Structures are given as C-alpha cells and as structure tokens.
C-alpha cells in the first residue's frame, strides 16, 4: 500500500484519530504494553525555592514520563489531548514505526483536537535511547515542555551498576519565572534558533545544584537526550572518561570521547566509571561556545568504594538489525541547503507557488530552503523532495551552503554517515539525526525500506518552521 499525501487527504487509514491496528500486530505473540499519555497544562518549580513556571507537558510533568519497553513489545500509547484550544500530535523520534503511527499532522494523521484521543500502536523493532515530542507547531510545543524519554531495552543489556537518563533542554523565562511567549520570531528563525535562558536537566535547572550522587567505583550507563528546540550541547566530564556505546540508539564500538556533541534531537549513550575518591565533587560542563556553563555536579558519597579498580572496557551494546546500504549500487541524490540571516535565501517556490523574494522573510517567515524551495510547517500542497522505490539503496549528499549548523533528521529510517566533505568515513555510524557543520557536506546511505511519506527536516525547530523541512516518499 502506498500512503501518499493525496490518498491521506482523501481520508484513508488514520481517519478521525482512531487508528486501525497495523497488519501484523494482531497475530504477534508478545503482550500489548499499554500506556496513557495526557497532553496538558502544568506548572513546575525549576529551582529550589523558586517560582512556578508554566508548561505544556505530558502527565503533569516535564519531562513527560519515561516510557520503557522491551525490544519486540507491541506498544499501545493512547495520547489524549487535554490542552485548551491547541491541537497536537506525537512523534516517536528514532523509532521505525509504520507511517500512519509517525505522528506528523497532515502528513500521517490529522491533528489531535482538544478532547480527542489518538491511539498509537507499533512494535518496538529496535532497542535504544529514543524520545517523543509533538510534530505540531513543534517550535512552540517542544520548548513549552512537551517531550520525554522513550527507552527500548536490549534483550541482554550491557553490564553496569546503574542506568541514568538525562533529558537536556532549555526554557526562556521572564523575571516572574513564567515562560516568555515569543515563539516563532523571524530573528530566531533566521539565526541559531530560539535559545532559552535557563538550561534544564530532567526538568530542573542545570548547574551546580543538579546533583548526580555516585559511589566510588560505580559504573553507570548514562543515556543523554537533547530535547532542546535549538541548543547544541557539547558535554564534558573533567576527570572522568566517557565511553560512547551508542549514537541515536544504535550500537557503536565502545570508544572514549572527551566531548559528547549533541545537536537537537540527538542521543548518545555513554558508560562512565566513577573512580574518584569518596567525598569528592566534580563538574559536568557544556563547552559549546554559545552556552558554556555547568550542567551538573557529580557528588561522590562518603562510602567505601564498591570496587578499587575500574572494570575492563565497556561491552559492546547488542546491535539492531538494520538494512545494510550498498553504496556501489546506490542511487545518488543531492539536497542543497541555503538561507539564514548571514546569506540571503534563494527561494523560487513557496508551497508550490512562485514568490516575491523580498516578501519571504518578513511576510512568510521563511528563511531557509532545501533544493531552492521552502514550505511552511506541514503545508498541504508541497511535493516530496524525493520519490524513492521501496528497497532502493540511496546515497544522499547534503550540501550545507549556509553559515549555520543543522541537525538533519530523517523519519522512519536509520542511515549510515558514509562521507563528510566528500571524504569517505572509516566509522560509518548509524544515525537518525546528523549534525551538519556550517558549509559542510555530509553523505548519508540508507535502504528505503519503510513505505510512506517521511519527514526530513532540521531539528532546530525554528529552522524547520522557517522552511527547512520536507518529505521523502517511499513508494
Ligand atoms: Cu537548521
């Protein structure tokens, strides 16, 4: 079955917010794991003794509840929209779900209206660190607090003493502790995106008061998720070695990293052996040039070490089975990115119509193009950037002609990063989001094996709102 925009708008599979059980789920043996998610308004205190801050979020807290499943679970998440006067929809970032379950308004489903429930049902095909967030007005709904971690455990997890999940984000607060409601400003859209003025770690102000208490000798698997709408984190843990074991949920050969780079939407799993002396304190820092600051404090409890010598190198995480792209037989495609405040966008078409370039930025609030076209968020009348046949092997060269970094995210698939600036890469990591540096080109290779129309967009959500979003159709 081909699910394209026109069929969808004629009202087919996911009509009226009630999804049919995708074929295959009914006959599966594993039990259905049910989980309710309530999108609503809430208030949360971010600092000890501080004022309450207003949020939109899931199940009354920010981040929303951690959803934890086993690999191969049949998952049923009932999302009820209890927001007042605001439509939404939920996307499962990194999960290879059937297209109708992907949570993209006007592409895979109609928005969930206030008072409605949408039933998301899918199998957890891959283990790994994922997250969920709306794809409706995401440049506003995500920074307002609508996000949470989604963890799929390996059948046989690597051996650690403890697992810790850090959801990193930020929020822009006024003097009264309330959120500043200046979402979607052209100034932010055309620059680095809307950065908050307070960094959050698991829904509390990041910094010296955000404490990770450890025992000397402890080995921890730290799952890092960047849920910020625009902020790039470059995380360091002086005095400690972080061994990366997974990028975007997919296993990598364990390797020590001095700095963990996390563009919006990206995840890295690291294993850390905490070998300092009991009673000592250490910093976790963000060293990105725009946001340099302390994220957390590691506080060693005053107990005897649980082991004197560190364990050996961390084990390799059980890899998922992904379709292996064959670069030799792949079809080459190109996507050129232009625009931003420091480089005029060359826009020919908006939503399929020729447009006066002078009007674009102020009137249309578009500042970016992909292959010389721009579109508004989930516009109804656009054409996909690419049409692929199911089973096609593809090398997609992304050519960043802007002075800005862009974390580019593909839905429904994982890709290998096979080249940077035309140089073949030795470690061809699997990713679902790749951080393109300014003026860089990045080659992605993947097999288009998941039917449907899939978003391909920048995960700086202001850039996505400002034109840097399109779709890739697999037919
Ligand atoms: Cu971008």
PDB file of C-alpha atoms in Angstrom, residues 256-418:
ATOM      1  CA  UNK A 256      36.396   7.138  24.736  1.00  0.00           C
ATOM      2  CA  UNK A 257      35.087  10.635  23.974  1.00  0.00           C
ATOM      3  CA  UNK A 258      36.444  13.784  25.565  1.00  0.00           C
ATOM      4  CA  UNK A 259      33.431  15.762  24.372  1.00  0.00           C
ATOM      5  CA  UNK A 260      29.955  14.448  23.587  1.00  0.00           C
ATOM      6  CA  UNK A 261      28.324  16.517  20.832  1.00  0.00           C
ATOM      7  CA  UNK A 262      24.547  16.570  20.970  1.00  0.00           C
ATOM      8  CA  UNK A 263      22.613  18.561  18.403  1.00  0.00           C
ATOM      9  CA  UNK A 264      18.860  18.934  18.986  1.00  0.00           C
ATOM     10  CA  UNK A 265      17.145  15.560  18.663  1.00  0.00           C
ATOM     11  CA  UNK A 266      20.350  13.539  19.031  1.00  0.00           C
ATOM     12  CA  UNK A 267      21.161  10.920  21.675  1.00  0.00           C
ATOM     13  CA  UNK A 268      24.402   9.398  22.917  1.00  0.00           C
ATOM     14  CA  UNK A 269      24.739   6.552  25.433  1.00  0.00           C
ATOM     15  CA  UNK A 270      27.969   6.682  27.421  1.00  0.00           C
ATOM     16  CA  UNK A 271      29.417   4.358  30.052  1.00  0.00           C
ATOM     17  CA  UNK A 272      31.347   6.102  32.827  1.00  0.00           C
ATOM     18  CA  UNK A 273      33.454   4.509  35.580  1.00  0.00           C
ATOM     19  CA  UNK A 274      33.291   6.846  38.580  1.00  0.00           C
ATOM     20  CA  UNK A 275      36.706   6.166  40.143  1.00  0.00           C
ATOM     21  CA  UNK A 276      37.408   9.359  42.131  1.00  0.00           C
ATOM     22  CA  UNK A 277      37.707   9.377  45.941  1.00  0.00           C
ATOM     23  CA  UNK A 278      34.632   9.209  48.208  1.00  0.00           C
ATOM     24  CA  UNK A 279      33.539  12.659  49.349  1.00  0.00           C
ATOM     25  CA  UNK A 280      34.895  14.499  46.275  1.00  0.00           C
ATOM     26  CA  UNK A 281      32.879  16.656  43.883  1.00  0.00           C
ATOM     27  CA  UNK A 282      33.242  17.125  40.128  1.00  0.00           C
ATOM     28  CA  UNK A 283      31.609  19.141  37.372  1.00  0.00           C
ATOM     29  CA  UNK A 284      29.741  18.163  34.241  1.00  0.00           C
ATOM     30  CA  UNK A 285      30.090  21.001  31.762  1.00  0.00           C
ATOM     31  CA  UNK A 286      28.672  22.228  28.479  1.00  0.00           C
ATOM     32  CA  UNK A 287      31.544  23.701  26.448  1.00  0.00           C
ATOM     33  CA  UNK A 288      29.543  24.844  23.409  1.00  0.00           C
ATOM     34  CA  UNK A 289      30.634  28.385  22.510  1.00  0.00           C
ATOM     35  CA  UNK A 290      27.108  29.806  22.900  1.00  0.00           C
ATOM     36  CA  UNK A 291      26.087  28.148  26.102  1.00  0.00           C
ATOM     37  CA  UNK A 292      29.262  27.408  28.070  1.00  0.00           C
ATOM     38  CA  UNK A 293      28.284  26.526  31.627  1.00  0.00           C
ATOM     39  CA  UNK A 294      27.925  23.852  34.258  1.00  0.00           C
ATOM     40  CA  UNK A 295      25.243  21.212  33.683  1.00  0.00           C
ATOM     41  CA  UNK A 296      25.511  19.150  36.834  1.00  0.00           C
ATOM     42  CA  UNK A 297      27.649  18.202  39.828  1.00  0.00           C
ATOM     43  CA  UNK A 298      28.899  14.683  40.410  1.00  0.00           C
ATOM     44  CA  UNK A 299      28.958  14.128  44.160  1.00  0.00           C
ATOM     45  CA  UNK A 300      30.795  11.050  45.477  1.00  0.00           C
ATOM     46  CA  UNK A 301      29.068   9.620  48.531  1.00  0.00           C
ATOM     47  CA  UNK A 302      31.205   9.103  51.609  1.00  0.00           C
ATOM     48  CA  UNK A 303      31.056   5.312  51.460  1.00  0.00           C
ATOM     49  CA  UNK A 304      33.779   2.770  50.792  1.00  0.00           C
ATOM     50  CA  UNK A 305      34.365   2.227  47.073  1.00  0.00           C
ATOM     51  CA  UNK A 306      32.325  -0.623  45.639  1.00  0.00           C
ATOM     52  CA  UNK A 307      35.441  -1.632  43.696  1.00  0.00           C
ATOM     53  CA  UNK A 308      39.001  -0.370  43.762  1.00  0.00           C
ATOM     54  CA  UNK A 309      39.911  -0.971  40.134  1.00  0.00           C
ATOM     55  CA  UNK A 310      37.755   0.033  37.178  1.00  0.00           C
ATOM     56  CA  UNK A 311      36.082  -2.757  35.262  1.00  0.00           C
ATOM     57  CA  UNK A 312      37.572  -3.538  31.852  1.00  0.00           C
ATOM     58  CA  UNK A 313      36.481  -1.750  28.672  1.00  0.00           C
ATOM     59  CA  UNK A 314      32.672  -1.498  28.400  1.00  0.00           C
ATOM     60  CA  UNK A 315      30.909  -4.239  26.482  1.00  0.00           C
ATOM     61  CA  UNK A 316      29.517  -3.630  23.043  1.00  0.00           C
ATOM     62  CA  UNK A 317      25.765  -2.966  23.053  1.00  0.00           C
ATOM     63  CA  UNK A 318      23.759  -5.614  21.175  1.00  0.00           C
ATOM     64  CA  UNK A 319      23.296  -4.152  17.686  1.00  0.00           C
ATOM     65  CA  UNK A 320      19.923  -3.887  15.956  1.00  0.00           C
ATOM     66  CA  UNK A 321      19.355  -5.499  12.590  1.00  0.00           C
ATOM     67  CA  UNK A 322      19.151  -2.676  10.038  1.00  0.00           C
ATOM     68  CA  UNK A 323      19.074  -2.986   6.233  1.00  0.00           C
ATOM     69  CA  UNK A 324      22.662  -2.529   5.039  1.00  0.00           C
ATOM     70  CA  UNK A 325      23.036   0.049   2.238  1.00  0.00           C
ATOM     71  CA  UNK A 326      25.265  -0.947  -0.694  1.00  0.00           C
ATOM     72  CA  UNK A 327      26.991   2.275  -1.749  1.00  0.00           C
ATOM     73  CA  UNK A 328      28.225   0.707  -5.007  1.00  0.00           C
ATOM     74  CA  UNK A 329      24.729   0.132  -6.322  1.00  0.00           C
ATOM     75  CA  UNK A 330      23.077   3.118  -4.641  1.00  0.00           C
ATOM     76  CA  UNK A 331      21.207   5.921  -6.409  1.00  0.00           C
ATOM     77  CA  UNK A 332      22.769   9.339  -5.726  1.00  0.00           C
ATOM     78  CA  UNK A 333      20.588  12.249  -4.679  1.00  0.00           C
ATOM     79  CA  UNK A 334      21.514  15.763  -3.591  1.00  0.00           C
ATOM     80  CA  UNK A 335      19.857  18.250  -1.272  1.00  0.00           C
ATOM     81  CA  UNK A 336      21.242  21.797  -1.164  1.00  0.00           C
ATOM     82  CA  UNK A 337      20.534  23.949   1.892  1.00  0.00           C
ATOM     83  CA  UNK A 338      20.570  27.742   1.688  1.00  0.00           C
ATOM     84  CA  UNK A 339      19.437  30.723   3.695  1.00  0.00           C
ATOM     85  CA  UNK A 340      19.721  32.263   7.126  1.00  0.00           C
ATOM     86  CA  UNK A 341      20.450  35.779   8.323  1.00  0.00           C
ATOM     87  CA  UNK A 342      24.029  35.654   7.073  1.00  0.00           C
ATOM     88  CA  UNK A 343      23.203  34.636   3.489  1.00  0.00           C
ATOM     89  CA  UNK A 344      20.105  35.513   1.516  1.00  0.00           C
ATOM     90  CA  UNK A 345      17.904  32.522   0.688  1.00  0.00           C
ATOM     91  CA  UNK A 346      17.416  31.823  -2.985  1.00  0.00           C
ATOM     92  CA  UNK A 347      13.762  30.846  -2.970  1.00  0.00           C
ATOM     93  CA  UNK A 348      11.929  30.137  -6.166  1.00  0.00           C
ATOM     94  CA  UNK A 349       8.819  28.471  -4.844  1.00  0.00           C
ATOM     95  CA  UNK A 350       6.836  28.507  -1.601  1.00  0.00           C
ATOM     96  CA  UNK A 351       4.224  25.801  -1.121  1.00  0.00           C
ATOM     97  CA  UNK A 352       4.401  25.252  -4.873  1.00  0.00           C
ATOM     98  CA  UNK A 353       3.801  28.899  -5.881  1.00  0.00           C
ATOM     99  CA  UNK A 354       6.358  31.360  -7.317  1.00  0.00           C
ATOM    100  CA  UNK A 355       7.044  34.060  -4.747  1.00  0.00           C
ATOM    101  CA  UNK A 356       8.477  37.553  -4.485  1.00  0.00           C
ATOM    102  CA  UNK A 357      11.810  37.109  -2.728  1.00  0.00           C
ATOM    103  CA  UNK A 358      11.614  40.442  -0.847  1.00  0.00           C
ATOM    104  CA  UNK A 359       8.477  39.342   0.944  1.00  0.00           C
ATOM    105  CA  UNK A 360       9.737  35.993   2.026  1.00  0.00           C
ATOM    106  CA  UNK A 361      11.373  36.666   5.324  1.00  0.00           C
ATOM    107  CA  UNK A 362       9.056  39.206   6.931  1.00  0.00           C
ATOM    108  CA  UNK A 363       5.728  38.162   5.467  1.00  0.00           C
ATOM    109  CA  UNK A 364       6.087  34.424   5.007  1.00  0.00           C
ATOM    110  CA  UNK A 365       8.533  33.936   7.933  1.00  0.00           C
ATOM    111  CA  UNK A 366      10.649  31.645   5.797  1.00  0.00           C
ATOM    112  CA  UNK A 367      14.431  31.930   5.878  1.00  0.00           C
ATOM    113  CA  UNK A 368      15.706  28.573   4.618  1.00  0.00           C
ATOM    114  CA  UNK A 369      15.428  26.430   1.517  1.00  0.00           C
ATOM    115  CA  UNK A 370      16.019  22.812   0.606  1.00  0.00           C
ATOM    116  CA  UNK A 371      16.735  22.420  -3.112  1.00  0.00           C
ATOM    117  CA  UNK A 372      15.633  26.039  -3.691  1.00  0.00           C
ATOM    118  CA  UNK A 373      12.150  25.540  -2.278  1.00  0.00           C
ATOM    119  CA  UNK A 374      10.635  26.336   1.082  1.00  0.00           C
ATOM    120  CA  UNK A 375       7.437  25.261   2.698  1.00  0.00           C
ATOM    121  CA  UNK A 376       5.512  26.117   5.804  1.00  0.00           C
ATOM    122  CA  UNK A 377       5.181  23.504   8.514  1.00  0.00           C
ATOM    123  CA  UNK A 378       3.340  20.519   7.058  1.00  0.00           C
ATOM    124  CA  UNK A 379       1.920  22.551   4.172  1.00  0.00           C
ATOM    125  CA  UNK A 380      -0.690  20.575   2.293  1.00  0.00           C
ATOM    126  CA  UNK A 381       0.283  21.350  -1.267  1.00  0.00           C
ATOM    127  CA  UNK A 382       4.010  20.652  -1.438  1.00  0.00           C
ATOM    128  CA  UNK A 383       5.705  17.850  -3.341  1.00  0.00           C
ATOM    129  CA  UNK A 384       8.140  15.455  -1.641  1.00  0.00           C
ATOM    130  CA  UNK A 385      11.822  16.333  -2.062  1.00  0.00           C
ATOM    131  CA  UNK A 386      12.478  12.811  -3.330  1.00  0.00           C
ATOM    132  CA  UNK A 387      10.456   9.856  -4.549  1.00  0.00           C
ATOM    133  CA  UNK A 388      12.092   6.501  -3.782  1.00  0.00           C
ATOM    134  CA  UNK A 389      11.028   2.953  -4.538  1.00  0.00           C
ATOM    135  CA  UNK A 390      10.781   0.506  -1.671  1.00  0.00           C
ATOM    136  CA  UNK A 391      14.102  -1.306  -1.457  1.00  0.00           C
ATOM    137  CA  UNK A 392      16.129   1.444  -3.168  1.00  0.00           C
ATOM    138  CA  UNK A 393      19.665   1.864  -1.924  1.00  0.00           C
ATOM    139  CA  UNK A 394      20.343   5.593  -1.667  1.00  0.00           C
ATOM    140  CA  UNK A 395      23.304   7.874  -1.065  1.00  0.00           C
ATOM    141  CA  UNK A 396      22.009  11.301  -0.148  1.00  0.00           C
ATOM    142  CA  UNK A 397      24.549  14.125  -0.277  1.00  0.00           C
ATOM    143  CA  UNK A 398      23.537  17.050   1.938  1.00  0.00           C
ATOM    144  CA  UNK A 399      25.235  20.264   0.849  1.00  0.00           C
ATOM    145  CA  UNK A 400      25.119  22.930   3.539  1.00  0.00           C
ATOM    146  CA  UNK A 401      25.611  26.298   1.839  1.00  0.00           C
ATOM    147  CA  UNK A 402      24.668  28.183   4.995  1.00  0.00           C
ATOM    148  CA  UNK A 403      26.807  29.612   7.783  1.00  0.00           C
ATOM    149  CA  UNK A 404      24.866  27.619  10.372  1.00  0.00           C
ATOM    150  CA  UNK A 405      24.946  24.101  11.813  1.00  0.00           C
ATOM    151  CA  UNK A 406      21.858  21.948  11.145  1.00  0.00           C
ATOM    152  CA  UNK A 407      20.923  18.658  12.828  1.00  0.00           C
ATOM    153  CA  UNK A 408      19.113  16.906   9.972  1.00  0.00           C
ATOM    154  CA  UNK A 409      16.610  14.200  10.971  1.00  0.00           C
ATOM    155  CA  UNK A 410      15.065  11.510   8.774  1.00  0.00           C
ATOM    156  CA  UNK A 411      11.922   9.742   9.955  1.00  0.00           C
ATOM    157  CA  UNK A 412      11.227   6.026   9.606  1.00  0.00           C
ATOM    158  CA  UNK A 413      14.798   5.003   8.741  1.00  0.00           C
ATOM    159  CA  UNK A 414      18.347   4.930  10.029  1.00  0.00           C
ATOM    160  CA  UNK A 415      21.199   5.966   7.753  1.00  0.00           C
ATOM    161  CA  UNK A 416      24.934   5.459   7.828  1.00  0.00           C
ATOM    162  CA  UNK A 417      27.090   8.607   7.713  1.00  0.00           C
ATOM    163  CA  UNK A 418      29.428   7.449   4.913  1.00  0.00           C
TER     164      UNK A 418
END
